[in-house]
PDB file of C-alpha atoms in Angstrom:
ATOM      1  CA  UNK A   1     100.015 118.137  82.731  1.00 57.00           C
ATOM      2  CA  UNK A   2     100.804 120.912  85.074  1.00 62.00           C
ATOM      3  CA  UNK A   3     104.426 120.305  87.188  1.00 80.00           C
ATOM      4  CA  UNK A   4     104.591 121.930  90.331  1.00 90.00           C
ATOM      5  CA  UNK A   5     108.675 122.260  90.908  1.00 89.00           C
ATOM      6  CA  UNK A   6     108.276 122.624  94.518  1.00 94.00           C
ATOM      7  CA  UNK A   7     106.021 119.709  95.084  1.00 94.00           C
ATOM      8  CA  UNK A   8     107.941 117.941  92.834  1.00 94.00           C
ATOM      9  CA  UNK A   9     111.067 118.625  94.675  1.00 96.00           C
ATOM     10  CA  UNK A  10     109.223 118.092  98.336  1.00 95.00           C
ATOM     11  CA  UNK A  11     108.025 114.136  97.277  1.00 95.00           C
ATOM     12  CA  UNK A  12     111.750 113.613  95.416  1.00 96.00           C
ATOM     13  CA  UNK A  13     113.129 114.802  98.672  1.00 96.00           C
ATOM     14  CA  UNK A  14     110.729 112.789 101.046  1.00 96.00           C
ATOM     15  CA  UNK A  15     112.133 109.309  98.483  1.00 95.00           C
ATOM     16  CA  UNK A  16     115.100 110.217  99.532  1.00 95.00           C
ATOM     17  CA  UNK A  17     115.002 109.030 103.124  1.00 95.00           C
ATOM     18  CA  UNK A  18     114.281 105.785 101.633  1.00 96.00           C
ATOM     19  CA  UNK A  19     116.402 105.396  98.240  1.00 95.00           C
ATOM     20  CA  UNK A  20     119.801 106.889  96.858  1.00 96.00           C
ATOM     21  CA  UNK A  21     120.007 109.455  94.556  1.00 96.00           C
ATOM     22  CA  UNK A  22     121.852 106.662  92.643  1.00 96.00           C
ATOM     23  CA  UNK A  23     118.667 103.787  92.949  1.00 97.00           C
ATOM     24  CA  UNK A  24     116.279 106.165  91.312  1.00 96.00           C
ATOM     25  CA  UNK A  25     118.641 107.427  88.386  1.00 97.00           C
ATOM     26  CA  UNK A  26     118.975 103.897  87.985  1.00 97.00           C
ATOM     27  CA  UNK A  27     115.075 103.070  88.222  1.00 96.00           C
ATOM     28  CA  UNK A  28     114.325 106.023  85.710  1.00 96.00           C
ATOM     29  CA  UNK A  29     116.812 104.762  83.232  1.00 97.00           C
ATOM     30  CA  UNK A  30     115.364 101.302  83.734  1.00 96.00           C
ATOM     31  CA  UNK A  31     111.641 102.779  81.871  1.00 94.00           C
ATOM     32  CA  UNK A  32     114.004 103.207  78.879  1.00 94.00           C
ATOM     33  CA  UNK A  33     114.533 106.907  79.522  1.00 95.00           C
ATOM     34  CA  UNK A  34     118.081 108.984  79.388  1.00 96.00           C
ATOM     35  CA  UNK A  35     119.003 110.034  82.430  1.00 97.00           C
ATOM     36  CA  UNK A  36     121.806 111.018  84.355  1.00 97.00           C
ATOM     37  CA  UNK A  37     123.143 111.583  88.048  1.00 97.00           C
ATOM     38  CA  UNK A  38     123.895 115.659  87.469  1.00 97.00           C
ATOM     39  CA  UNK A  39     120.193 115.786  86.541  1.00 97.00           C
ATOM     40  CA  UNK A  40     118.695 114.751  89.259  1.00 97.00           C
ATOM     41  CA  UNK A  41     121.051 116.818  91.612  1.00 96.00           C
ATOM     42  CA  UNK A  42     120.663 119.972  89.288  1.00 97.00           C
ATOM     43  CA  UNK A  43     116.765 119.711  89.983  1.00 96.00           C
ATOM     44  CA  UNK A  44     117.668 119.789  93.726  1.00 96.00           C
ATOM     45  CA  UNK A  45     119.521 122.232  93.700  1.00 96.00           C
ATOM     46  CA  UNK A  46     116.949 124.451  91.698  1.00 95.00           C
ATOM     47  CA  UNK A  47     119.623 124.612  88.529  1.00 96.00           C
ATOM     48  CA  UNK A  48     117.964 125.460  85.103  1.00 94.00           C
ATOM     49  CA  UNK A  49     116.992 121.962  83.546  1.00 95.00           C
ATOM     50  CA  UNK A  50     115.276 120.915  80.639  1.00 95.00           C
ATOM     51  CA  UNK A  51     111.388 120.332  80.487  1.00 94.00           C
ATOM     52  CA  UNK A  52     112.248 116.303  79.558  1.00 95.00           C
ATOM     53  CA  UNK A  53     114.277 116.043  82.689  1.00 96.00           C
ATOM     54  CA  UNK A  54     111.054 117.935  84.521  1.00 95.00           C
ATOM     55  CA  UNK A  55     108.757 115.158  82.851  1.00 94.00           C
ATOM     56  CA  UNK A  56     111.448 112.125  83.346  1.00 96.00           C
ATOM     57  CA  UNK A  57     111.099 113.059  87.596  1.00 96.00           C
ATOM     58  CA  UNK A  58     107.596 114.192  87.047  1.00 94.00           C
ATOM     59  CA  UNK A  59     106.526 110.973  85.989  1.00 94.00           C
ATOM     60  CA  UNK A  60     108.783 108.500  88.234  1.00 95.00           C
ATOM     61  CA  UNK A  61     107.542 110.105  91.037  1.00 94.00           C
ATOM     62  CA  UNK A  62     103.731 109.857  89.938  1.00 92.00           C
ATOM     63  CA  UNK A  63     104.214 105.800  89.606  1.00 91.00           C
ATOM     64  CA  UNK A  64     105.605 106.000  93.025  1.00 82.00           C
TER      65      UNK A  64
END
């Protein structure tokens, strides 16, 4: 699997007109995963994050 951050951070971006940054922590804790609120708003504000978290919003977005 090859993540491209910027795309990545474009289609998380565009699901936010539509959702909370709330709904989808909520929705990728809901697969069973570990997530948390900081994470997602550390990936858009191009923090350092941890490959998992990369994977985690890689592949919520690609069900999406």
């Amino acid at each position: 699997m090859l993540i491209q951050d910027e795309q990545l951070r474009a289609e998380v971006n565009k699901l936010l007109g539509s959702k909370t940054r709330n709904s989808i922590v909520k929705e990728i804790q809901g697969e069973g995963n570990k997530f948390h609120f900081f994470q997602l708003t550390n990936f858009l504000q191009y923090k350092d994050i941890s490959l998992s978290t990369l994977k985690k919003i890689d592949c919520y977005i690609s069900k999406k």
